JSON list of C-alpha atoms in Angstrom, two decimals:
[
{"chain": "A", "resi": 1, "resn": "PRO", "atom": "CA", "xyz": [-2.08, -38.36, 58.15]},
{"chain": "A", "resi": 2, "resn": "ALA", "atom": "CA", "xyz": [-3.38, -40.29, 61.19]},
{"chain": "A", "resi": 3, "resn": "ILE", "atom": "CA", "xyz": [-3.50, -37.15, 63.34]},
{"chain": "A", "resi": 4, "resn": "ARG", "atom": "CA", "xyz": [-5.18, -35.15, 60.56]},
{"chain": "A", "resi": 5, "resn": "ASP", "atom": "CA", "xyz": [-7.68, -37.93, 59.83]},
{"chain": "A", "resi": 6, "resn": "GLY", "atom": "CA", "xyz": [-8.32, -38.43, 63.54]},
{"chain": "A", "resi": 7, "resn": "GLY", "atom": "CA", "xyz": [-9.00, -34.71, 63.88]},
{"chain": "A", "resi": 8, "resn": "ALA", "atom": "CA", "xyz": [-11.51, -34.90, 61.04]},
{"chain": "A", "resi": 9, "resn": "LEU", "atom": "CA", "xyz": [-13.19, -37.88, 62.71]},
{"chain": "A", "resi": 10, "resn": "ALA", "atom": "CA", "xyz": [-13.30, -36.00, 66.02]},
{"chain": "A", "resi": 11, "resn": "GLU", "atom": "CA", "xyz": [-14.82, -32.97, 64.29]},
{"chain": "A", "resi": 12, "resn": "ALA", "atom": "CA", "xyz": [-17.50, -35.09, 62.62]},
{"chain": "A", "resi": 13, "resn": "SER", "atom": "CA", "xyz": [-18.33, -37.38, 65.54]},
{"chain": "A", "resi": 14, "resn": "CYS", "atom": "CA", "xyz": [-17.36, -35.69, 68.79]},
{"chain": "A", "resi": 15, "resn": "ALA", "atom": "CA", "xyz": [-17.29, -31.89, 68.42]},
{"chain": "A", "resi": 16, "resn": "SER", "atom": "CA", "xyz": [-21.02, -31.44, 68.93]},
{"chain": "A", "resi": 17, "resn": "CYS", "atom": "CA", "xyz": [-20.41, -32.10, 72.65]},
{"chain": "A", "resi": 18, "resn": "HIS", "atom": "CA", "xyz": [-16.65, -32.16, 73.38]},
{"chain": "A", "resi": 19, "resn": "ALA", "atom": "CA", "xyz": [-14.02, -29.48, 72.95]},
{"chain": "A", "resi": 20, "resn": "ILE", "atom": "CA", "xyz": [-11.74, -31.35, 70.58]},
{"chain": "A", "resi": 21, "resn": "ASP", "atom": "CA", "xyz": [-8.82, -28.92, 70.32]},
{"chain": "A", "resi": 22, "resn": "ARG", "atom": "CA", "xyz": [-6.32, -27.66, 72.88]},
{"chain": "A", "resi": 23, "resn": "ASP", "atom": "CA", "xyz": [-8.20, -24.60, 74.06]},
{"chain": "A", "resi": 24, "resn": "GLY", "atom": "CA", "xyz": [-11.77, -25.02, 72.88]},
{"chain": "A", "resi": 25, "resn": "ILE", "atom": "CA", "xyz": [-14.90, -25.14, 74.95]},
{"chain": "A", "resi": 26, "resn": "GLY", "atom": "CA", "xyz": [-17.42, -27.89, 74.26]},
{"chain": "A", "resi": 27, "resn": "SER", "atom": "CA", "xyz": [-21.13, -27.30, 74.04]},
{"chain": "A", "resi": 28, "resn": "ASP", "atom": "CA", "xyz": [-21.93, -29.90, 76.73]},
{"chain": "A", "resi": 29, "resn": "SER", "atom": "CA", "xyz": [-20.45, -29.12, 80.13]},
{"chain": "A", "resi": 30, "resn": "ALA", "atom": "CA", "xyz": [-20.72, -32.81, 81.07]},
{"chain": "A", "resi": 31, "resn": "ALA", "atom": "CA", "xyz": [-18.49, -33.80, 78.12]},
{"chain": "A", "resi": 32, "resn": "PRO", "atom": "CA", "xyz": [-14.83, -33.41, 79.09]},
{"chain": "A", "resi": 33, "resn": "ALA", "atom": "CA", "xyz": [-12.48, -31.62, 76.73]},
{"chain": "A", "resi": 34, "resn": "PHE", "atom": "CA", "xyz": [-10.16, -33.92, 74.80]},
{"chain": "A", "resi": 35, "resn": "ALA", "atom": "CA", "xyz": [-7.15, -32.04, 76.22]},
{"chain": "A", "resi": 36, "resn": "ARG", "atom": "CA", "xyz": [-8.41, -32.73, 79.73]},
{"chain": "A", "resi": 37, "resn": "ILE", "atom": "CA", "xyz": [-8.87, -36.43, 78.95]},
{"chain": "A", "resi": 38, "resn": "VAL", "atom": "CA", "xyz": [-5.42, -36.99, 77.47]},
{"chain": "A", "resi": 39, "resn": "ASN", "atom": "CA", "xyz": [-3.57, -34.97, 80.10]},
{"chain": "A", "resi": 40, "resn": "GLN", "atom": "CA", "xyz": [-4.79, -37.10, 82.98]},
{"chain": "A", "resi": 41, "resn": "ARG", "atom": "CA", "xyz": [-2.07, -38.76, 85.00]},
{"chain": "A", "resi": 42, "resn": "GLY", "atom": "CA", "xyz": [-1.59, -42.38, 84.01]},
{"chain": "A", "resi": 43, "resn": "LEU", "atom": "CA", "xyz": [-3.39, -42.21, 80.67]},
{"chain": "A", "resi": 44, "resn": "THR", "atom": "CA", "xyz": [-1.65, -44.26, 77.99]},
{"chain": "A", "resi": 45, "resn": "ARG", "atom": "CA", "xyz": [-2.29, -45.14, 74.37]},
{"chain": "A", "resi": 46, "resn": "GLU", "atom": "CA", "xyz": [-3.47, -48.53, 75.58]},
{"chain": "A", "resi": 47, "resn": "THR", "atom": "CA", "xyz": [-5.89, -47.24, 78.23]},
{"chain": "A", "resi": 48, "resn": "LEU", "atom": "CA", "xyz": [-7.39, -44.71, 75.84]},
{"chain": "A", "resi": 49, "resn": "SER", "atom": "CA", "xyz": [-7.70, -47.30, 73.05]},
{"chain": "A", "resi": 50, "resn": "THR", "atom": "CA", "xyz": [-9.35, -49.77, 75.39]},
{"chain": "A", "resi": 51, "resn": "TRP", "atom": "CA", "xyz": [-11.87, -47.21, 76.61]},
{"chain": "A", "resi": 52, "resn": "LEU", "atom": "CA", "xyz": [-12.73, -46.02, 73.11]},
{"chain": "A", "resi": 53, "resn": "SER", "atom": "CA", "xyz": [-13.02, -49.60, 71.85]},
{"chain": "A", "resi": 54, "resn": "GLY", "atom": "CA", "xyz": [-15.46, -50.57, 74.59]},
{"chain": "A", "resi": 55, "resn": "ALA", "atom": "CA", "xyz": [-18.77, -49.00, 73.63]},
{"chain": "A", "resi": 56, "resn": "HIS", "atom": "CA", "xyz": [-20.23, -50.39, 76.85]},
{"chain": "A", "resi": 57, "resn": "ASN", "atom": "CA", "xyz": [-18.04, -47.88, 78.72]},
{"chain": "A", "resi": 58, "resn": "TYR", "atom": "CA", "xyz": [-19.67, -44.90, 77.08]},
{"chain": "A", "resi": 59, "resn": "PRO", "atom": "CA", "xyz": [-22.31, -42.72, 78.65]},
{"chain": "A", "resi": 60, "resn": "GLN", "atom": "CA", "xyz": [-25.69, -43.15, 76.98]},
{"chain": "A", "resi": 61, "resn": "GLU", "atom": "CA", "xyz": [-25.19, -39.96, 74.98]},
{"chain": "A", "resi": 62, "resn": "MET", "atom": "CA", "xyz": [-22.19, -41.55, 73.26]},
{"chain": "A", "resi": 63, "resn": "ASP", "atom": "CA", "xyz": [-24.01, -44.68, 72.14]},
{"chain": "A", "resi": 64, "resn": "PHE", "atom": "CA", "xyz": [-22.09, -45.48, 68.98]},
{"chain": "A", "resi": 65, "resn": "ASN", "atom": "CA", "xyz": [-19.42, -47.93, 67.93]},
{"chain": "A", "resi": 66, "resn": "LEU", "atom": "CA", "xyz": [-16.01, -47.16, 66.53]},
{"chain": "A", "resi": 67, "resn": "SER", "atom": "CA", "xyz": [-14.10, -49.53, 64.28]},
{"chain": "A", "resi": 68, "resn": "GLU", "atom": "CA", "xyz": [-10.57, -50.47, 65.25]},
{"chain": "A", "resi": 69, "resn": "ALA", "atom": "CA", "xyz": [-9.25, -48.16, 62.53]},
{"chain": "A", "resi": 70, "resn": "GLN", "atom": "CA", "xyz": [-11.38, -45.27, 63.82]},
{"chain": "A", "resi": 71, "resn": "VAL", "atom": "CA", "xyz": [-10.15, -45.88, 67.38]},
{"chain": "A", "resi": 72, "resn": "ASP", "atom": "CA", "xyz": [-6.55, -45.76, 66.13]},
{"chain": "A", "resi": 73, "resn": "LEU", "atom": "CA", "xyz": [-7.17, -42.47, 64.32]},
{"chain": "A", "resi": 74, "resn": "LEU", "atom": "CA", "xyz": [-8.94, -40.90, 67.26]},
{"chain": "A", "resi": 75, "resn": "VAL", "atom": "CA", "xyz": [-6.24, -42.01, 69.69]},
{"chain": "A", "resi": 76, "resn": "ALA", "atom": "CA", "xyz": [-3.50, -40.58, 67.44]},
{"chain": "A", "resi": 77, "resn": "TYR", "atom": "CA", "xyz": [-5.32, -37.26, 67.28]},
{"chain": "A", "resi": 78, "resn": "MET", "atom": "CA", "xyz": [-6.17, -37.13, 70.97]},
{"chain": "A", "resi": 79, "resn": "LEU", "atom": "CA", "xyz": [-2.63, -37.98, 72.07]},
{"chain": "A", "resi": 80, "resn": "SER", "atom": "CA", "xyz": [-1.36, -35.11, 69.92]},
{"chain": "A", "resi": 81, "resn": "LEU", "atom": "CA", "xyz": [-3.08, -32.85, 72.48]},
{"chain": "A", "resi": 82, "resn": "GLN", "atom": "CA", "xyz": [-0.88, -34.04, 75.34]},
{"chain": "A", "resi": 83, "resn": "ASP", "atom": "CA", "xyz": [1.10, -31.19, 76.88]},
{"chain": "A", "resi": 84, "resn": "PRO", "atom": "CA", "xyz": [3.39, -31.44, 79.93]},
{"chain": "A", "resi": 85, "resn": "ASP", "atom": "CA", "xyz": [2.41, -27.86, 80.80]},
{"chain": "A", "resi": 86, "resn": "TYR", "atom": "CA", "xyz": [-1.34, -28.50, 80.51]},
{"chain": "A", "resi": 87, "resn": "ARG", "atom": "CA", "xyz": [-3.48, -26.63, 83.02]},
{"chain": "A", "resi": 88, "resn": "GLU", "atom": "CA", "xyz": [-7.21, -27.16, 83.08]},
{"chain": "A", "resi": 89, "resn": "LEU", "atom": "CA", "xyz": [-9.22, -24.07, 82.25]},
{"chain": "A", "resi": 90, "resn": "PRO", "atom": "CA", "xyz": [-11.70, -22.91, 84.90]},
{"chain": "A", "resi": 91, "resn": "GLN", "atom": "CA", "xyz": [-15.28, -23.99, 84.16]}
]
């Protein structure tokens, strides 16, 4: 349920700018796709959680706060997009 609920949260809060699924294209070219974010070398559950928890890290366009529970849901969903064969799509 965490992945499903995290996906619903991503759809409601993030999809207006970010591509939130494996192969989607976001509406804002400056907003990286979730798959691109979670397939970066060195990204861990902890680094992603810390970044999402720290609203001061966000660009101005993302000026909102997530509760700890929301961060956990979003992290679970986003990490489900990790793929060892991930290749970034051309822009």
